[in-house]
Amino acid sequence: ELTLRYIDTQSYANTNLNEAYLLFGSSTDPQTVSTCTEPINFDAAETVMGDVTLDGVSFVKTENSGVGAGNIYEQTHYRAAHAGACFEFTYFIHYGNIGNYDPATVTEFDHDALLQKFDQVLSTFTFQ
């Protein structure tokens, strides 16, 4: 069971934050499960940051980022193979380089506060 939790976007009005998502996916495909916790190498290779325990299950935490035309893309992934399935949570953050904005109209979003909100939502995850 998943519950939608809304992060108040009004607090990010007039900032350089373009979009932010917490994504969840799971698969029981045997090939996906067998490689579940391995870093993925798309455009920007993931770096393994360590293990995190959620509801008693160890998840591998990875991070990657990319840039393009003044945009910055950050992703943090949490993956675990558990009970015959691969589970993945992704924090996706897309923002503009603050130097590209007029300081009189745009302020830098609170990156740490956004991550803290994502962490609060993730901490509520439980296996049923």
Coordinates of N, CA and C in Angstrom, one line a residue:
E1 N 0.9 -1.2 0.0 CA 0.0 0.0 0.0 C 0.9 1.2 0.0
L2 N 0.6 2.2 -0.9 CA 1.3 3.4 -0.9 C 0.4 4.6 -0.6
T3 N 0.9 5.6 0.1 CA 0.2 6.7 0.5 C 0.8 8.0 -0.2
L4 N 0.0 8.8 -0.8 CA 0.5 10.0 -1.4 C 0.7 11.1 -0.4
R5 N 1.8 11.6 -0.3 CA 2.1 12.7 0.7 C 2.5 13.9 -0.1
Y6 N 1.9 15.0 0.1 CA 2.1 16.3 -0.7 C 3.1 17.2 0.1
I7 N 4.1 17.6 -0.6 CA 5.0 18.6 0.0 C 4.6 19.9 -0.5
D8 N 4.3 20.8 0.4 CA 3.8 22.2 0.0 C 4.8 22.9 -0.9
T9 N 4.4 23.0 -2.2 CA 5.2 23.6 -3.2 C 5.3 25.1 -3.0
Q10 N 4.4 25.7 -2.3 CA 4.3 27.2 -2.1 C 5.6 27.7 -1.4
S11 N 6.2 26.8 -0.6 CA 7.5 27.2 0.0 C 8.6 27.3 -0.9
Y12 N 8.4 26.8 -2.2 CA 9.5 26.9 -3.2 C 9.2 27.9 -4.3
A13 N 8.1 28.6 -4.1 CA 7.8 29.7 -5.1 C 8.9 30.7 -5.1
N14 N 9.2 31.2 -6.3 CA 10.2 32.2 -6.5 C 11.6 31.7 -6.1
T15 N 11.8 30.4 -6.3 CA 13.2 29.9 -6.0 C 13.6 29.2 -7.3
N16 N 14.9 28.7 -7.3 CA 15.4 28.1 -8.5 C 15.1 26.6 -8.6
L17 N 14.2 26.1 -7.7 CA 13.7 24.7 -7.8 C 12.7 24.5 -8.9
N18 N 13.0 23.6 -9.8 CA 12.0 23.4 -10.9 C 11.1 22.3 -10.7
E19 N 11.6 21.2 -10.1 CA 10.7 20.0 -9.8 C 11.4 19.1 -8.8
A20 N 10.6 18.4 -8.0 CA 11.1 17.4 -7.1 C 10.1 16.3 -6.9
Y21 N 10.6 15.1 -7.0 CA 9.7 13.9 -6.9 C 10.4 12.9 -6.0
L22 N 9.5 12.1 -5.3 CA 10.0 10.9 -4.6 C 9.2 9.8 -5.4
L23 N 10.0 9.0 -6.0 CA 9.4 7.9 -6.9 C 9.6 6.5 -6.2
F24 N 8.7 5.6 -6.4 CA 8.8 4.3 -5.9 C 8.5 3.3 -7.0
G25 N 9.3 2.2 -7.1 CA 9.1 1.2 -8.0 C 9.4 -0.2 -7.4
S26 N 8.8 -1.2 -7.9 CA 9.2 -2.6 -7.5 C 9.0 -3.5 -8.7
S27 N 9.7 -4.6 -8.6 CA 9.7 -5.6 -9.7 C 10.0 -7.0 -9.1
T28 N 9.3 -8.0 -9.6 CA 9.6 -9.4 -9.3 C 10.3 -10.1 -10.4
D29 N 10.6 -9.4 -11.5 CA 11.4 -10.0 -12.6 C 12.7 -10.6 -12.0
P30 N 13.0 -11.8 -12.2 CA 14.2 -12.4 -11.7 C 15.5 -11.7 -12.1
Q31 N 15.6 -11.3 -13.3 CA 16.8 -10.6 -13.7 C 17.0 -9.3 -13.0
T32 N 15.9 -8.5 -12.8 CA 15.9 -7.3 -12.1 C 16.3 -7.5 -10.6
V33 N 15.7 -8.5 -10.0 CA 16.0 -8.8 -8.6 C 17.4 -9.2 -8.5
S34 N 18.0 -10.0 -9.4 CA 19.4 -10.4 -9.3 C 20.4 -9.3 -9.3
T35 N 20.1 -8.2 -10.0 CA 21.0 -7.0 -10.1 C 20.5 -5.8 -9.4
C36 N 19.5 -6.0 -8.5 CA 18.8 -4.9 -7.9 C 19.6 -3.8 -7.2
T37 N 20.6 -4.3 -6.5 CA 21.4 -3.3 -5.7 C 22.6 -2.8 -6.4
E38 N 22.9 -3.2 -7.6 CA 24.0 -2.8 -8.3 C 23.8 -1.4 -8.9
P39 N 24.9 -0.5 -8.8 CA 24.7 0.9 -9.4 C 24.4 0.8 -10.9
I40 N 23.6 1.7 -11.3 CA 23.3 1.8 -12.7 C 24.2 2.9 -13.4
N41 N 24.6 2.6 -14.6 CA 25.5 3.6 -15.3 C 24.7 4.1 -16.5
F42 N 23.9 5.1 -16.3 CA 23.2 5.8 -17.4 C 24.2 6.9 -17.9
D43 N 23.6 8.1 -18.1 CA 24.4 9.2 -18.5 C 25.4 9.6 -17.4
A44 N 25.0 9.5 -16.2 CA 25.9 9.9 -15.1 C 25.9 8.6 -14.1
A45 N 27.1 8.1 -14.0 CA 27.2 6.9 -13.1 C 26.8 7.1 -11.7
E46 N 26.2 6.1 -11.1 CA 25.8 6.2 -9.7 C 27.0 5.9 -8.8
T47 N 27.1 6.6 -7.7 CA 28.1 6.3 -6.7 C 27.5 5.7 -5.5
V48 N 28.0 4.6 -5.0 CA 27.4 3.9 -3.8 C 27.8 4.7 -2.6
M49 N 26.8 5.1 -1.8 CA 27.0 5.9 -0.6 C 27.0 5.1 0.7
G50 N 26.5 3.8 0.6 CA 26.4 3.0 1.8 C 25.1 2.3 1.9
D51 N 24.8 1.7 3.0 CA 23.6 1.0 3.3 C 22.7 1.8 4.3
V52 N 21.4 1.7 4.1 CA 20.4 2.4 4.9 C 19.4 1.3 5.3
T53 N 19.0 1.2 6.5 CA 18.0 0.3 6.9 C 16.6 0.9 7.0
L54 N 15.7 0.3 6.3 CA 14.3 0.8 6.3 C 13.4 -0.4 6.7
D55 N 12.7 -0.3 7.7 CA 11.8 -1.3 8.2 C 12.5 -2.7 8.4
G56 N 13.8 -2.6 8.9 CA 14.5 -3.8 9.1 C 15.2 -4.4 7.9
V57 N 15.1 -3.8 6.8 CA 15.7 -4.3 5.5 C 16.8 -3.3 5.1
S58 N 17.9 -3.9 4.7 CA 19.1 -3.1 4.2 C 18.9 -2.7 2.8
F59 N 18.9 -1.4 2.5 CA 18.8 -0.8 1.2 C 20.2 -0.2 0.8
V60 N 20.6 -0.4 -0.4 CA 21.9 0.3 -0.9 C 21.5 1.7 -1.4
K61 N 22.2 2.7 -0.9 CA 22.0 4.0 -1.3 C 23.0 4.4 -2.3
T62 N 22.6 5.0 -3.4 CA 23.5 5.5 -4.5 C 23.0 6.9 -4.8
E63 N 24.0 7.7 -5.4 CA 23.7 9.0 -5.9 C 24.3 9.2 -7.2
N64 N 23.6 10.1 -8.0 CA 24.2 10.6 -9.3 C 23.6 11.9 -9.6
S65 N 24.3 12.7 -10.4 CA 23.9 14.0 -10.8 C 24.3 14.3 -12.2
G66 N 23.7 15.3 -12.8 CA 24.1 15.7 -14.1 C 23.7 17.2 -14.3
V67 N 24.3 17.8 -15.3 CA 24.0 19.2 -15.6 C 23.8 19.4 -17.1
G68 N 23.1 20.4 -17.5 CA 22.9 20.8 -18.9 C 22.2 22.1 -19.0
A69 N 22.7 23.0 -19.8 CA 22.1 24.3 -20.1 C 21.6 25.0 -18.8
G70 N 22.5 25.1 -17.8 CA 22.1 25.8 -16.6 C 21.2 25.0 -15.6
N71 N 20.9 23.8 -15.9 CA 20.1 22.9 -15.1 C 20.9 21.9 -14.4
I72 N 20.5 21.6 -13.2 CA 21.2 20.6 -12.4 C 20.1 19.5 -12.0
Y73 N 20.5 18.3 -12.2 CA 19.7 17.1 -11.9 C 20.4 16.2 -10.9
E74 N 19.7 16.0 -9.8 CA 20.3 15.1 -8.7 C 19.3 14.0 -8.5
Q75 N 19.9 12.8 -8.3 CA 19.1 11.6 -7.9 C 19.7 10.9 -6.8
T76 N 18.9 10.5 -5.8 CA 19.4 9.6 -4.8 C 18.5 8.3 -4.8
H77 N 19.1 7.2 -4.9 CA 18.4 5.9 -5.0 C 18.6 5.1 -3.8
Y78 N 17.5 4.4 -3.4 CA 17.6 3.4 -2.3 C 17.0 2.1 -2.9
R79 N 17.8 1.0 -3.0 CA 17.4 -0.2 -3.6 C 17.7 -1.4 -2.7
A80 N 16.7 -2.4 -2.7 CA 16.8 -3.6 -1.9 C 16.2 -4.7 -2.6
A81 N 16.8 -5.9 -2.5 CA 16.1 -7.1 -2.9 C 15.6 -7.8 -1.7
H82 N 14.3 -8.0 -1.6 CA 13.7 -8.5 -0.4 C 12.4 -9.3 -0.8
A83 N 12.3 -10.5 -0.2 CA 11.1 -11.3 -0.4 C 10.8 -11.5 -1.9
G84 N 11.9 -11.8 -2.7 CA 11.7 -12.1 -4.1 C 11.4 -10.9 -5.0
A85 N 11.6 -9.7 -4.5 CA 11.3 -8.5 -5.3 C 12.4 -7.5 -5.1
C86 N 12.5 -6.6 -6.1 CA 13.4 -5.5 -6.0 C 12.6 -4.2 -5.7
F87 N 13.0 -3.5 -4.7 CA 12.3 -2.3 -4.3 C 13.2 -1.1 -4.5
E88 N 12.7 0.0 -5.1 CA 13.5 1.2 -5.3 C 12.8 2.4 -5.0
F89 N 13.4 3.3 -4.2 CA 12.9 4.7 -4.0 C 13.9 5.6 -4.6
T90 N 13.4 6.6 -5.3 CA 14.3 7.6 -5.9 C 13.9 9.0 -5.5
Y91 N 14.8 9.8 -5.0 CA 14.6 11.3 -4.9 C 15.1 11.9 -6.2
F92 N 14.3 12.6 -6.8 CA 14.7 13.3 -8.1 C 14.5 14.8 -7.8
I93 N 15.6 15.6 -8.0 CA 15.5 17.0 -7.8 C 16.1 17.7 -9.1
H94 N 15.4 18.6 -9.6 CA 15.8 19.4 -10.8 C 15.7 20.9 -10.4
Y95 N 16.9 21.6 -10.6 CA 16.9 23.0 -10.3 C 17.8 23.7 -11.2
G96 N 17.6 25.0 -11.2 CA 18.5 25.9 -12.1 C 19.7 26.4 -11.3
N97 N 20.8 26.6 -12.0 CA 22.0 27.2 -11.4 C 21.5 28.6 -10.9
I98 N 21.7 28.9 -9.6 CA 21.2 30.1 -9.0 C 21.9 31.3 -9.6
G99 N 23.1 31.2 -10.2 CA 23.8 32.3 -10.9 C 23.1 32.8 -12.1
N100 N 22.1 32.0 -12.6 CA 21.4 32.3 -13.9 C 20.2 33.2 -13.6
Y101 N 19.9 33.5 -12.3 CA 18.7 34.2 -12.0 C 19.0 35.6 -11.4
D102 N 18.0 36.5 -11.6 CA 18.1 37.8 -11.0 C 17.8 37.6 -9.5
P103 N 18.8 38.0 -8.6 CA 18.7 37.8 -7.2 C 17.5 38.6 -6.6
A104 N 17.0 39.6 -7.3 CA 15.9 40.4 -6.8 C 14.6 39.6 -7.0
T105 N 14.5 38.6 -7.8 CA 13.3 37.9 -8.0 C 13.3 36.4 -7.7
V106 N 14.5 35.8 -7.6 CA 14.6 34.4 -7.3 C 15.7 34.1 -6.2
T107 N 15.3 33.3 -5.2 CA 16.2 32.9 -4.2 C 16.5 31.4 -4.3
E108 N 17.6 31.0 -3.7 CA 18.0 29.6 -3.8 C 17.1 28.8 -2.8
F109 N 16.6 27.7 -3.3 CA 15.7 26.8 -2.5 C 16.6 26.2 -1.4
D110 N 15.9 25.7 -0.4 CA 16.6 25.1 0.8 C 16.7 23.6 0.5
H111 N 17.9 23.3 -0.1 CA 18.2 21.9 -0.5 C 18.1 20.9 0.7
D112 N 18.7 21.3 1.8 CA 18.7 20.4 3.0 C 17.3 20.2 3.5
A113 N 16.5 21.2 3.5 CA 15.1 21.1 4.0 C 14.3 20.1 3.1
L114 N 14.5 20.2 1.7 CA 13.8 19.3 0.8 C 14.2 17.9 1.0
L115 N 15.5 17.6 1.2 CA 16.0 16.3 1.5 C 15.4 15.8 2.8
Q116 N 15.3 16.6 3.8 CA 14.7 16.3 5.1 C 13.2 15.9 4.9
K117 N 12.5 16.6 4.0 CA 11.1 16.2 3.8 C 11.0 14.9 3.1
F118 N 11.9 14.6 2.1 CA 11.9 13.3 1.5 C 12.2 12.2 2.5
D119 N 13.2 12.5 3.3 CA 13.6 11.5 4.3 C 12.4 11.2 5.3
Q120 N 11.7 12.2 5.6 CA 10.5 12.0 6.5 C 9.5 11.1 5.9
V121 N 9.2 11.3 4.6 CA 8.3 10.4 3.9 C 8.8 9.0 3.8
L122 N 10.1 8.9 3.4 CA 10.7 7.5 3.3 C 10.7 6.8 4.6
S123 N 10.9 7.5 5.7 CA 10.9 6.8 7.0 C 9.6 6.2 7.4
T124 N 8.5 6.5 6.7 CA 7.2 5.9 7.0 C 7.0 4.6 6.3
F125 N 7.9 4.2 5.4 CA 7.8 3.0 4.6 C 7.8 1.7 5.5
T126 N 6.9 0.8 5.3 CA 6.9 -0.5 6.0 C 6.6 -1.6 5.0
F127 N 7.1 -2.7 5.2 CA 6.8 -3.9 4.4 C 5.6 -4.6 5.1
Q128 N 4.6 -5.0 4.3 CA 3.4 -5.7 4.8 C 3.5 -7.2 4.6

